[in-house]
Short mmCIF file of C-alpha atoms and ligand atoms in Angstrom, two decimals:
data_model
loop_
_atom_site.label_atom_id
_atom_site.label_comp_id
_atom_site.label_asym_id
_atom_site.label_seq_id
_atom_site.Cartn_x
_atom_site.Cartn_y
_atom_site.Cartn_z
CA MET A 1 -3.79 10.93 -2.81
CA ALA A 2 -3.67 14.39 -4.42
CA GLY A 3 -6.61 15.15 -6.72
CA VAL A 4 -8.88 12.48 -5.24
CA SER A 5 -12.25 13.80 -4.09
CA GLN A 6 -13.12 13.47 -0.41
CA MET A 7 -15.86 11.12 0.76
CA LYS A 8 -19.07 13.01 1.64
CA ILE A 9 -19.73 12.51 5.32
CA VAL A 10 -22.81 13.90 7.05
CA ASN A 11 -23.04 13.80 10.84
CA GLY A 12 -26.41 13.75 12.60
CA ALA A 13 -27.89 13.39 16.06
CA ALA A 14 -26.86 10.62 18.48
CA GLY A 15 -23.77 9.56 16.59
CA TYR A 16 -25.53 9.19 13.22
CA VAL A 17 -23.09 9.22 10.30
CA LEU A 18 -24.02 9.13 6.61
CA GLU A 19 -21.21 8.02 4.33
CA ASP A 20 -22.75 9.50 1.23
CA VAL A 21 -22.06 8.93 -2.45
CA PRO A 22 -21.18 11.75 -4.85
CA HIS A 23 -23.82 13.43 -6.99
CA LEU A 24 -23.27 15.01 -10.41
CA THR A 25 -24.35 18.36 -8.94
CA ASP A 26 -21.35 18.24 -6.56
CA TYR A 27 -19.21 19.37 -9.47
CA ILE A 28 -21.74 20.48 -12.12
CA PRO A 29 -24.15 22.83 -10.33
CA HIS A 30 -27.55 23.83 -11.73
CA LEU A 31 -28.17 20.64 -13.70
CA PRO A 32 -31.81 20.51 -14.86
CA THR A 33 -34.11 17.88 -13.35
CA TYR A 34 -37.07 16.05 -14.83
CA PRO A 35 -40.01 14.20 -13.26
CA ASN A 36 -39.39 10.47 -13.02
CA GLN A 37 -41.53 8.84 -15.71
CA LEU A 38 -42.03 5.82 -13.47
CA GLN A 39 -44.85 7.71 -11.80
CA ASP A 40 -46.90 7.17 -15.01
CA ASN A 41 -45.87 3.52 -15.38
CA PRO A 42 -48.95 1.32 -14.82
CA ALA A 43 -46.77 -1.48 -13.39
CA TYR A 44 -45.78 0.67 -10.45
CA ALA A 45 -48.99 2.70 -10.10
CA GLY A 46 -50.29 0.50 -7.29
CA VAL A 47 -47.12 0.60 -5.21
CA LYS A 48 -47.61 2.62 -2.05
CA GLN A 49 -44.82 5.15 -1.71
CA TYR A 50 -42.87 3.86 -4.68
CA PHE A 51 -40.22 6.58 -4.63
CA VAL A 52 -37.47 6.51 -2.08
CA ASN A 53 -37.47 9.49 0.22
CA VAL A 54 -34.33 11.59 -0.34
CA ASP A 55 -33.48 11.27 3.34
CA ASP A 56 -33.76 7.46 3.53
CA THR A 57 -30.55 5.78 4.67
CA VAL A 58 -29.59 2.25 5.64
CA ALA A 59 -27.76 1.40 8.88
CA GLN A 60 -24.56 -0.59 8.52
CA LYS A 61 -24.97 -2.21 11.94
CA ILE A 62 -28.38 -3.35 13.03
CA VAL A 63 -27.41 -5.00 16.29
CA VAL A 64 -27.15 -2.16 18.77
CA HIS A 65 -27.16 -1.49 22.49
CA ASN A 66 -29.18 1.15 24.26
CA SER A 67 -26.05 3.29 24.65
CA SER A 68 -24.63 2.67 21.15
CA PRO A 69 -24.17 5.64 18.80
CA ARG A 70 -26.42 5.30 15.73
CA GLY A 71 -23.32 4.65 13.62
CA THR A 72 -22.61 4.52 9.89
CA HIS A 73 -25.37 4.69 7.29
CA PHE A 74 -25.50 4.52 3.50
CA ARG A 75 -27.88 6.16 1.06
CA ARG A 76 -30.83 3.90 0.32
CA ALA A 77 -31.04 2.70 -3.29
CA GLY A 78 -34.17 3.06 -5.38
CA PRO A 79 -36.10 5.35 -7.69
CA ARG A 80 -36.23 9.07 -6.96
CA GLN A 81 -39.04 11.50 -7.82
CA LYS A 82 -36.63 13.68 -9.81
CA VAL A 83 -34.16 12.41 -12.38
CA TYR A 84 -31.17 14.20 -13.89
CA PHE A 85 -31.32 12.73 -17.40
CA LYS A 86 -33.91 13.03 -20.15
CA SER A 87 -34.58 9.53 -21.58
CA ASP A 88 -33.61 10.56 -25.12
CA ASP A 89 -30.33 12.05 -23.94
CA VAL A 90 -29.06 8.94 -22.14
CA ARG A 91 -26.21 7.02 -23.75
CA ALA A 92 -25.38 4.20 -21.38
CA CYS A 93 -22.66 1.60 -21.56
CA ILE A 94 -22.06 -1.67 -19.73
CA VAL A 95 -18.73 -3.41 -19.17
CA THR A 96 -17.88 -6.69 -17.41
CA CYS A 97 -14.35 -7.21 -16.00
CA GLY A 98 -12.37 -9.83 -14.06
CA GLY A 99 -13.22 -13.52 -13.64
CA LEU A 100 -16.54 -15.03 -14.64
CA CYS A 101 -19.38 -15.23 -12.17
CA PRO A 102 -22.86 -16.77 -12.36
CA GLY A 103 -25.43 -14.05 -12.98
CA LEU A 104 -23.31 -11.68 -15.08
CA ASN A 105 -25.68 -11.98 -18.03
CA THR A 106 -28.67 -11.43 -15.75
CA VAL A 107 -27.22 -8.12 -14.55
CA ILE A 108 -26.53 -7.06 -18.15
CA ARG A 109 -30.05 -8.05 -19.16
CA GLU A 110 -31.71 -6.20 -16.30
CA ILE A 111 -29.69 -3.00 -16.82
CA VAL A 112 -30.75 -2.95 -20.47
CA CYS A 113 -34.38 -3.84 -19.72
CA GLY A 114 -34.52 -1.57 -16.65
CA LEU A 115 -33.28 1.43 -18.64
CA TYR A 116 -35.62 0.62 -21.50
CA HIS A 117 -38.83 -0.31 -19.69
CA MET A 118 -38.59 1.94 -16.64
CA TYR A 119 -36.96 5.03 -18.16
CA GLY A 120 -37.49 4.76 -21.93
CA VAL A 121 -33.74 4.69 -22.60
CA THR A 122 -32.92 3.01 -25.90
CA LYS A 123 -29.21 3.70 -26.40
CA VAL A 124 -27.18 1.16 -24.47
CA LEU A 125 -23.76 0.02 -25.61
CA GLY A 126 -22.00 -3.16 -24.49
CA ILE A 127 -18.24 -2.79 -24.18
CA ASP A 128 -16.54 -5.87 -25.59
CA GLY A 129 -13.92 -7.66 -23.45
CA GLY A 130 -13.52 -5.74 -20.19
CA TYR A 131 -11.78 -2.41 -19.56
CA ARG A 132 -9.50 -2.66 -22.56
CA GLY A 133 -12.59 -2.98 -24.76
CA PHE A 134 -13.25 0.76 -24.24
CA TYR A 135 -10.29 1.62 -26.42
CA ALA A 136 -9.29 -1.59 -28.21
CA LYS A 137 -12.51 -3.21 -29.38
CA ASN A 138 -15.88 -2.57 -30.92
CA THR A 139 -19.08 -2.02 -28.99
CA ILE A 140 -22.31 -3.99 -29.19
CA ASN A 141 -25.75 -2.35 -29.32
CA LEU A 142 -27.85 -3.78 -26.52
CA THR A 143 -31.64 -3.86 -26.75
CA PRO A 144 -34.22 -5.86 -24.77
CA LYS A 145 -34.47 -8.17 -27.79
CA VAL A 146 -30.71 -8.83 -27.90
CA VAL A 147 -30.56 -9.64 -24.17
CA ASP A 148 -33.88 -11.45 -23.94
CA ASP A 149 -32.65 -14.94 -22.95
CA ILE A 150 -29.05 -14.32 -21.98
CA HIS A 151 -29.72 -14.92 -18.28
CA LYS A 152 -30.03 -18.61 -19.09
CA ARG A 153 -26.40 -18.75 -20.19
CA GLY A 154 -23.23 -18.77 -18.07
CA GLY A 155 -20.42 -16.29 -18.65
CA THR A 156 -20.93 -12.80 -20.04
CA ILE A 157 -22.13 -12.02 -23.56
CA LEU A 158 -19.82 -9.01 -23.47
CA GLY A 159 -16.66 -10.96 -22.73
CA THR A 160 -14.28 -10.02 -19.95
CA SER A 161 -10.56 -9.63 -19.25
CA ARG A 162 -7.96 -9.02 -16.59
CA GLY A 163 -5.48 -6.15 -16.89
CA GLY A 164 -5.68 -3.49 -19.59
CA HIS A 165 -6.98 -0.69 -17.41
CA ASP A 166 -5.79 2.58 -18.95
CA THR A 167 -7.78 5.31 -17.24
CA SER A 168 -7.24 8.16 -19.65
CA LYS A 169 -7.86 6.03 -22.74
CA ILE A 170 -11.05 4.68 -21.14
CA VAL A 171 -12.34 8.14 -20.25
CA ASP A 172 -11.34 9.47 -23.71
CA SER A 173 -13.47 6.70 -25.20
CA ILE A 174 -16.40 7.52 -22.88
CA GLN A 175 -16.14 11.17 -23.89
CA ASP A 176 -15.72 10.48 -27.63
CA ARG A 177 -18.74 8.18 -27.72
CA GLY A 178 -20.91 10.69 -25.82
CA ILE A 179 -21.60 8.15 -23.08
CA ASN A 180 -23.21 9.64 -19.95
CA GLN A 181 -23.96 6.56 -17.82
CA VAL A 182 -21.29 3.91 -17.22
CA TYR A 183 -22.27 0.61 -15.58
CA ILE A 184 -19.22 -1.34 -14.45
CA ILE A 185 -19.72 -4.94 -13.34
CA GLY A 186 -16.77 -6.56 -11.59
CA GLY A 187 -14.94 -7.60 -8.46
CA ASP A 188 -12.53 -5.86 -6.13
CA GLY A 189 -10.05 -5.01 -8.90
CA THR A 190 -12.83 -3.69 -11.15
CA GLN A 191 -14.30 -1.49 -8.42
CA LYS A 192 -10.84 0.05 -7.88
CA GLY A 193 -10.71 0.68 -11.62
CA ALA A 194 -14.22 2.21 -11.49
CA ALA A 195 -13.10 4.57 -8.71
CA VAL A 196 -10.25 5.98 -10.81
CA ILE A 197 -12.51 6.29 -13.86
CA TYR A 198 -14.97 8.25 -11.73
CA GLU A 199 -12.16 10.52 -10.45
CA GLU A 200 -10.95 11.23 -13.98
CA ILE A 201 -14.50 11.94 -15.18
CA ARG A 202 -14.96 14.35 -12.29
CA ARG A 203 -11.59 15.99 -12.97
CA ARG A 204 -12.69 16.60 -16.56
CA GLY A 205 -16.04 17.95 -15.32
CA LEU A 206 -18.06 15.48 -17.43
CA ASN A 207 -21.78 14.93 -16.91
CA VAL A 208 -21.30 11.17 -16.66
CA ALA A 209 -22.62 8.91 -13.89
CA VAL A 210 -20.43 5.93 -12.90
CA ALA A 211 -22.15 2.99 -11.18
CA GLY A 212 -20.37 -0.15 -9.96
CA ILE A 213 -22.11 -3.50 -9.60
CA PRO A 214 -20.08 -5.84 -7.37
CA LYS A 215 -19.37 -9.29 -8.83
CA THR A 216 -17.32 -12.17 -7.49
CA ILE A 217 -17.90 -15.75 -6.47
CA ASP A 218 -15.28 -15.24 -3.76
CA ASN A 219 -17.60 -12.93 -1.78
CA ASP A 220 -14.54 -10.84 -0.92
CA ILE A 221 -16.20 -7.43 -1.33
CA PRO A 222 -16.76 -5.71 2.01
CA VAL A 223 -19.84 -3.89 3.37
CA ILE A 224 -22.44 -5.68 1.21
CA ASP A 225 -24.27 -8.74 2.53
CA ARG A 226 -22.92 -11.02 -0.20
CA SER A 227 -21.88 -10.78 -3.82
CA PHE A 228 -24.01 -12.21 -6.62
CA GLY A 229 -22.92 -15.57 -7.99
CA PHE A 230 -21.68 -16.70 -4.60
CA ASP A 231 -24.87 -18.61 -3.82
CA THR A 232 -24.75 -20.42 -7.18
CA ALA A 233 -21.04 -21.25 -6.74
CA VAL A 234 -21.72 -22.77 -3.31
CA GLU A 235 -24.56 -24.81 -4.80
CA GLU A 236 -22.39 -26.05 -7.68
CA ALA A 237 -19.63 -26.96 -5.23
CA GLN A 238 -22.03 -29.44 -3.62
CA ARG A 239 -21.75 -31.63 -6.71
CA ALA A 240 -18.00 -31.93 -6.29
CA ILE A 241 -18.31 -32.59 -2.57
CA ASN A 242 -20.96 -35.25 -3.18
CA ALA A 243 -18.70 -36.98 -5.69
CA ALA A 244 -15.78 -36.85 -3.25
CA HIS A 245 -17.99 -38.33 -0.54
CA VAL A 246 -19.23 -41.16 -2.75
CA GLU A 247 -15.68 -41.98 -3.90
CA ALA A 248 -14.22 -41.81 -0.39
CA GLY A 249 -17.03 -43.92 1.07
CA SER A 250 -16.50 -46.66 -1.49
CA PHE A 251 -12.92 -47.51 -0.53
CA GLU A 252 -11.27 -48.59 2.67
CA ASN A 253 -9.56 -45.57 4.19
CA GLY A 254 -10.93 -43.43 1.36
CA ILE A 255 -10.08 -39.74 1.36
CA GLY A 256 -11.85 -37.29 -0.95
CA ILE A 257 -10.25 -33.89 -1.41
CA VAL A 258 -12.08 -31.01 -3.10
CA LYS A 259 -10.37 -27.76 -3.97
CA LEU A 260 -12.67 -24.77 -4.30
CA MET A 261 -12.01 -21.24 -5.54
CA GLY A 262 -11.31 -18.47 -3.05
CA ARG A 263 -8.07 -16.61 -3.49
CA HIS A 264 -7.91 -14.74 -0.20
CA SER A 265 -11.34 -15.46 1.25
CA GLY A 266 -12.63 -18.87 2.22
CA PHE A 267 -16.37 -18.14 2.04
CA ILE A 268 -17.12 -20.65 -0.75
CA ALA A 269 -15.29 -23.43 1.11
CA MET A 270 -16.92 -22.50 4.44
CA TYR A 271 -20.49 -22.29 3.12
CA ALA A 272 -20.10 -25.34 0.87
CA THR A 273 -18.89 -27.28 3.91
CA LEU A 274 -21.70 -26.07 6.13
CA ALA A 275 -24.28 -26.86 3.44
CA SER A 276 -22.96 -30.33 2.71
CA ARG A 277 -22.54 -31.95 6.17
CA ASP A 278 -20.38 -34.60 4.49
CA VAL A 279 -17.18 -32.64 4.98
CA ASP A 280 -14.81 -33.65 7.78
CA CYS A 281 -12.35 -30.81 7.45
CA CYS A 282 -12.40 -27.39 5.76
CA LEU A 283 -9.20 -25.44 5.17
CA ILE A 284 -9.37 -21.73 4.31
CA PRO A 285 -6.78 -18.96 3.80
CA GLU A 286 -7.87 -17.10 6.95
CA SER A 287 -7.16 -20.04 9.26
CA PRO A 288 -3.55 -21.24 9.12
CA PHE A 289 -3.08 -24.98 9.60
CA TYR A 290 -0.21 -27.40 9.97
CA LEU A 291 0.28 -31.00 8.95
CA GLU A 292 2.48 -32.80 11.43
CA GLY A 293 2.46 -33.31 15.19
CA LYS A 294 -0.19 -32.96 17.88
CA GLY A 295 -3.31 -31.12 16.71
CA GLY A 296 -2.10 -31.27 13.09
CA LEU A 297 -3.97 -32.40 9.96
CA PHE A 298 -2.30 -35.82 9.68
CA GLU A 299 -3.25 -36.76 13.25
CA PHE A 300 -6.87 -35.71 12.57
CA ILE A 301 -7.06 -37.67 9.31
CA LYS A 302 -5.79 -40.80 11.03
CA ARG A 303 -8.38 -40.44 13.78
CA ARG A 304 -11.26 -39.81 11.35
CA LEU A 305 -10.30 -42.79 9.20
CA LYS A 306 -10.25 -44.96 12.28
CA GLU A 307 -13.68 -43.71 13.40
CA ASN A 308 -15.48 -43.59 10.02
CA GLY A 309 -13.33 -45.44 7.51
CA HIS A 310 -13.40 -42.49 5.10
CA MET A 311 -13.31 -38.70 5.07
CA VAL A 312 -13.78 -35.58 2.92
CA ILE A 313 -11.55 -32.52 2.99
CA VAL A 314 -12.49 -29.21 1.37
CA VAL A 315 -9.63 -26.84 0.73
CA ALA A 316 -9.92 -23.27 -0.54
CA GLU A 317 -7.36 -22.46 -3.23
CA GLY A 318 -5.74 -19.74 -1.11
CA ALA A 319 -5.35 -21.94 2.00
CA GLY A 320 -1.94 -22.91 3.27
CA GLN A 321 -0.01 -20.80 0.77
CA ASP A 322 2.59 -19.96 3.45
CA LEU A 323 3.14 -23.70 4.01
CA LEU A 324 3.50 -24.37 0.31
CA ALA A 325 6.00 -21.57 -0.07
CA LYS A 326 8.21 -23.36 2.47
CA TYR A 327 8.16 -26.60 0.49
CA LEU A 328 7.95 -25.37 -3.07
CA GLN A 329 9.95 -22.58 -4.55
CA SER A 330 7.64 -19.60 -4.59
CA MET A 331 7.30 -18.24 -8.08
CA ASN A 332 5.64 -14.98 -7.07
CA GLN A 333 3.76 -14.80 -10.32
CA GLN A 334 0.91 -12.41 -10.99
CA ASP A 335 -1.93 -12.29 -13.49
CA ALA A 336 -2.53 -9.34 -15.83
CA SER A 337 -4.52 -7.53 -13.11
CA GLY A 338 -1.75 -7.93 -10.52
CA ASN A 339 -3.50 -10.73 -8.57
CA SER A 340 -1.00 -13.26 -7.25
CA LEU A 341 -1.09 -16.64 -8.98
CA LEU A 342 -1.35 -19.33 -6.33
CA GLN A 343 0.37 -22.68 -6.00
CA ASP A 344 -1.99 -25.66 -6.27
CA VAL A 345 -2.74 -26.43 -2.63
CA GLY A 346 -5.02 -29.34 -3.57
CA LEU A 347 -2.35 -31.25 -5.48
CA TRP A 348 0.24 -30.43 -2.84
CA ILE A 349 -1.87 -31.57 0.09
CA SER A 350 -2.89 -34.75 -1.77
CA HIS A 351 0.76 -35.55 -2.32
CA LYS A 352 1.68 -34.84 1.32
CA ILE A 353 -1.14 -37.04 2.66
CA ASN A 354 -0.31 -39.93 0.33
CA ASP A 355 3.33 -39.67 1.25
CA HIS A 356 2.71 -39.46 5.00
CA PHE A 357 0.40 -42.48 5.14
CA ALA A 358 2.65 -44.59 2.92
CA ARG A 359 5.97 -43.67 4.50
CA VAL A 360 5.26 -42.74 8.14
CA GLN A 361 2.00 -44.52 9.04
CA LYS A 362 2.53 -47.46 6.68
CA MET A 363 -1.20 -47.48 6.16
CA ALA A 364 -3.01 -48.04 2.84
CA ILE A 365 -5.31 -45.18 1.84
CA THR A 366 -7.18 -44.36 -1.37
CA LEU A 367 -7.15 -40.65 -2.11
CA LYS A 368 -9.26 -38.99 -4.80
CA TYR A 369 -8.61 -35.36 -5.63
CA ILE A 370 -11.39 -33.35 -7.28
CA ASP A 371 -10.72 -29.86 -8.61
CA PRO A 372 -13.96 -28.48 -10.08
CA THR A 373 -12.25 -25.06 -10.73
CA TYR A 374 -14.27 -23.19 -13.35
CA MET A 375 -17.26 -25.52 -13.14
CA ILE A 376 -18.60 -23.64 -10.13
CA ARG A 377 -18.55 -20.26 -11.84
CA ALA A 378 -19.08 -20.88 -15.56
CA VAL A 379 -22.77 -21.59 -15.03
CA PRO A 380 -25.90 -19.42 -15.16
CA GLY A 381 -27.06 -17.89 -11.89
CA ASN A 382 -29.48 -19.95 -9.80
CA ALA A 383 -32.97 -18.67 -9.02
CA SER A 384 -31.94 -16.73 -5.94
CA ASP A 385 -28.92 -15.13 -7.63
CA ASN A 386 -31.08 -14.22 -10.63
CA VAL A 387 -33.57 -12.33 -8.50
CA TYR A 388 -30.70 -10.68 -6.62
CA CYS A 389 -29.01 -9.67 -9.93
CA SER A 390 -32.24 -8.03 -11.11
CA LEU A 391 -32.45 -5.93 -7.96
CA LEU A 392 -28.79 -4.91 -8.22
CA ALA A 393 -29.22 -3.87 -11.84
CA GLN A 394 -32.40 -1.91 -11.18
CA SER A 395 -30.90 -0.18 -8.15
CA ALA A 396 -27.88 0.84 -10.25
CA VAL A 397 -30.15 2.24 -12.99
CA HIS A 398 -32.27 4.20 -10.48
CA GLY A 399 -29.08 5.63 -8.91
CA ALA A 400 -27.53 6.76 -12.18
CA MET A 401 -30.82 8.26 -13.43
CA ALA A 402 -31.08 10.18 -10.15
CA GLY A 403 -27.64 11.70 -10.78
CA TYR A 404 -25.69 9.72 -8.21
CA THR A 405 -22.23 8.68 -9.30
CA GLY A 406 -19.06 7.11 -7.93
CA PHE A 407 -20.98 4.39 -6.13
CA THR A 408 -21.23 0.64 -5.84
CA VAL A 409 -24.68 -0.77 -5.30
CA GLY A 410 -25.42 -3.62 -2.93
CA PRO A 411 -27.54 -4.88 -0.06
CA VAL A 412 -26.57 -3.83 3.46
CA ASN A 413 -28.56 -5.82 5.99
CA GLY A 414 -30.98 -6.72 3.22
CA ARG A 415 -31.61 -3.13 2.02
CA HIS A 416 -30.08 -2.07 -1.28
CA SER A 417 -27.79 0.91 -0.80
CA TYR A 418 -25.39 3.18 -2.66
CA ILE A 419 -21.94 2.75 -1.14
CA PRO A 420 -19.02 5.09 -1.86
CA PHE A 421 -16.13 3.46 -3.75
CA GLU A 422 -13.77 4.35 -0.88
CA ARG A 423 -15.62 2.03 1.49
CA ILE A 424 -15.78 -0.82 -1.02
CA ASN A 425 -12.12 -0.55 -1.94
CA GLU A 426 -10.52 -0.02 1.45
CA ARG A 427 -10.24 -3.70 2.36
CA GLN A 428 -11.10 -7.23 1.34
CA ASN A 429 -13.91 -9.14 2.99
CA GLN A 430 -12.62 -12.28 4.68
CA VAL A 431 -13.96 -14.98 6.96
CA VAL A 432 -13.52 -13.76 10.53
CA ILE A 433 -12.38 -16.87 12.34
CA THR A 434 -13.32 -15.38 15.71
CA ASP A 435 -16.94 -14.89 14.54
CA ARG A 436 -19.67 -17.40 15.17
CA MET A 437 -19.93 -18.71 11.62
CA TRP A 438 -16.46 -20.24 11.72
CA ALA A 439 -17.19 -21.62 15.20
CA ARG A 440 -20.31 -23.23 13.73
CA LEU A 441 -18.21 -24.81 11.04
CA LEU A 442 -15.68 -26.12 13.56
CA SER A 443 -18.45 -27.57 15.65
CA SER A 444 -20.14 -29.19 12.64
CA THR A 445 -16.97 -30.83 11.29
CA ASN A 446 -15.34 -31.27 14.67
CA GLN A 447 -12.00 -30.58 12.98
CA PRO A 448 -9.05 -29.15 14.89
CA SER A 449 -8.93 -25.36 15.05
CA PHE A 450 -5.16 -25.59 14.47
CA ILE A 451 -4.71 -22.95 17.13
CA SER A 452 -2.65 -24.07 20.10
CA PRO A 453 -4.39 -23.76 23.52
CA ARG A 454 -1.60 -21.43 24.66
CA VAL A 455 -2.32 -18.96 21.82
CA VAL A 456 -6.07 -19.06 22.59
CA ALA A 457 -5.47 -18.43 26.31
CA GLU A 458 -3.10 -15.56 25.58
CA SER A 459 -5.38 -13.89 23.04
CA LYS A 460 -8.35 -14.24 25.40
CA LYS A 461 -6.38 -12.57 28.18
CA LYS A 462 -5.33 -9.73 25.89
CA GLN A 463 -8.66 -9.17 24.23
CA TYR A 464 -11.01 -9.77 27.15
CA LYS A 465 -14.20 -7.82 26.58
CA PRO A 466 -17.50 -7.96 28.48
CA PRO A 467 -19.66 -10.91 27.35
CA THR A 468 -22.28 -8.65 25.76
CA GLN A 469 -19.88 -6.91 23.39
CA LEU A 470 -20.96 -6.47 19.77
CA LEU A 471 -19.06 -8.68 17.39
CA ASP A 472 -16.48 -7.05 15.16
CA GLY A 473 -17.53 -8.38 11.75
CA ASP A 474 -19.76 -5.88 9.96
CA ARG A 475 -21.68 -8.35 7.84
CA CYS A 476 -24.85 -9.86 9.12
CA GLU A 477 -24.17 -13.32 7.69
CA ASN A 478 -21.06 -13.65 9.85
CA ASN A 479 -22.85 -12.64 12.97
CA HIS A 480 -26.09 -14.55 13.06
N1 LIG B 501 -5.99 -0.85 -8.55
C1 LIG B 501 -6.55 -0.86 -9.76
N2 LIG B 501 -6.71 0.30 -10.45
C2 LIG B 501 -7.28 0.30 -11.68
N3 LIG B 501 -7.72 -0.81 -12.30
C3 LIG B 501 -7.60 -1.98 -11.67
C4 LIG B 501 -7.00 -2.08 -10.37
N4 LIG B 501 -7.00 -3.38 -10.00
C5 LIG B 501 -7.56 -4.06 -11.02
N5 LIG B 501 -7.93 -3.23 -12.02
C6 LIG B 501 -8.54 -3.60 -13.29
O1 LIG B 501 -9.82 -4.18 -13.04
C7 LIG B 501 -10.08 -5.26 -13.94
C8 LIG B 501 -10.50 -6.49 -13.20
O2 LIG B 501 -9.60 -6.78 -12.12
P1 LIG B 501 -9.36 -8.25 -11.59
O3 LIG B 501 -8.58 -8.15 -10.33
O4 LIG B 501 -8.82 -9.07 -12.69
O5 LIG B 501 -10.81 -8.85 -11.35
P2 LIG B 501 -11.95 -8.51 -10.28
O6 LIG B 501 -12.48 -7.17 -10.57
O7 LIG B 501 -12.94 -9.56 -10.55
O8 LIG B 501 -11.31 -8.59 -8.94
C9 LIG B 501 -8.81 -5.46 -14.75
O9 LIG B 501 -9.04 -4.94 -16.06
C10 LIG B 501 -7.76 -4.68 -14.00
O10 LIG B 501 -6.80 -4.10 -14.85
O1 LIG B 502 -8.19 -18.22 -13.69
P1 LIG B 502 -8.79 -16.88 -13.48
O2 LIG B 502 -9.78 -16.49 -14.51
O3 LIG B 502 -7.76 -15.82 -13.26
O4 LIG B 502 -9.67 -16.94 -12.18
C1 LIG B 502 -9.26 -17.45 -10.96
C2 LIG B 502 -9.78 -16.62 -9.82
O5 LIG B 502 -11.03 -16.06 -10.08
C3 LIG B 502 -11.87 -16.14 -8.93
O6 LIG B 502 -12.91 -17.01 -9.25
C4 LIG B 502 -12.51 -14.84 -8.54
O7 LIG B 502 -11.80 -13.81 -9.02
P2 LIG B 502 -12.40 -12.34 -9.24
O8 LIG B 502 -13.82 -12.33 -8.82
O9 LIG B 502 -11.56 -11.47 -8.40
O10 LIG B 502 -12.28 -12.10 -10.70
C5 LIG B 502 -10.97 -16.66 -7.83
O11 LIG B 502 -11.65 -17.46 -6.93
C6 LIG B 502 -9.90 -17.37 -8.58
O12 LIG B 502 -8.70 -17.34 -7.90
MG1 LIG B 503 -10.74 -10.01 -7.47
#
């Protein structure tokens, strides 16, 4: 695209590649620097080598062979010895966009407290109601006192929205308010919005750092190990699965169906299934399935009911949409952000199962459908997500103070890194059904793979690789 800055790529020895993030000095040379005041902070005085070395980078792939090139790396997140902002000059703002996610308030809290306690920054504005809040709403002054206990609440104290991204109005507002650090918390759509905001800021030559913090319960953001809120959502989903199991187990031929969020990525359904062990079948968008005939869902349900007398099915909201489109008239509706609005696969599948067992099998079943929808995301972050959110927020603050911009922060193989927007926005993270994690799921539920033996044989013939090949998925959790 014309006018879009190029990703900074640095090549090194033995196939080393650094996919670097932009720095304010790339387009505003000779910016003054200041010593990082953290070096005088008693809390960090005892930390051996507290500052990150400017050359530290994080490898994207950590499973390598002796002949492998060193591969792609990202800049390591963390505090730098030199900063590019004087504390008194910083005017930061925080915005939350897209759907809710456990931990949003924790990230807000830790950005405010991180700026205040680590860097002495006192001017932090909250943008009310997502991107459109930049130009259509008032701002909120955020201080450590205001955010003190917000991490205990679900949602976002700033409010959020879909749609309403108007780049030039947003950047006008940033400029008019004298904001020089923009913290943008949101999912795949939001990070795309952050990338165009960064480009416009750069085009105008503004001394403004743009930092993205990836949020989504769907875990559909690539490169990073996982997105915050995902862990909490999987934990909350257990409650729905437990209820489905209890209900199903209490009736003869009981079937419990739980629909879980996951528009294009089935991570919540997959992890909730693996965690629960009560699930007999998990259906996700990445793995097409069919209902009738040999190897189909109906045949499997009949067998499981015969063996166990009851069963639990977990279905991700984006699963089977192609099947539904065949039966129902596709409405092709979109939300304000342009995300497609899905048909209710849970209701549809419940209806199909009821109908099949009544009409074709002439067998009495009791089916209970549970749709916890927003209950898995409108909750505060759990302990692990809260710690994770704090690290994300602090890494973002360190990056912006050090003059980095146009980046999303996140852990890559456990090490927090600054990742260029291009890499975050180029694709969606999805369950790789040829990776081991999905195989683990299949072996734990013993459900059909819904792939015919002929297709498996043909794809094996086509894609034969030596048995020691590295797996394709770039995320460690898929490849354990
Ligand atoms: N391609 C895009 N360019 C600019 N802004 C976008 C783009 N996609 C989405 N947005 C904006 O990002 C915000 C959040 O997007 P949405 O898809 O609703 O949620 P999420 O960020 O959680 O995926 C919305 O305000 C939307 O207008
Ligand atoms: O009803 P809403 O608010 O549009 O949210 C529904 C969608 O939000 C999600 O929870 C996650 O969406 P984002 O993280 O992309 O905002 C999806 O799983 C779900 O499809
Ligand atoms: Mg999204």
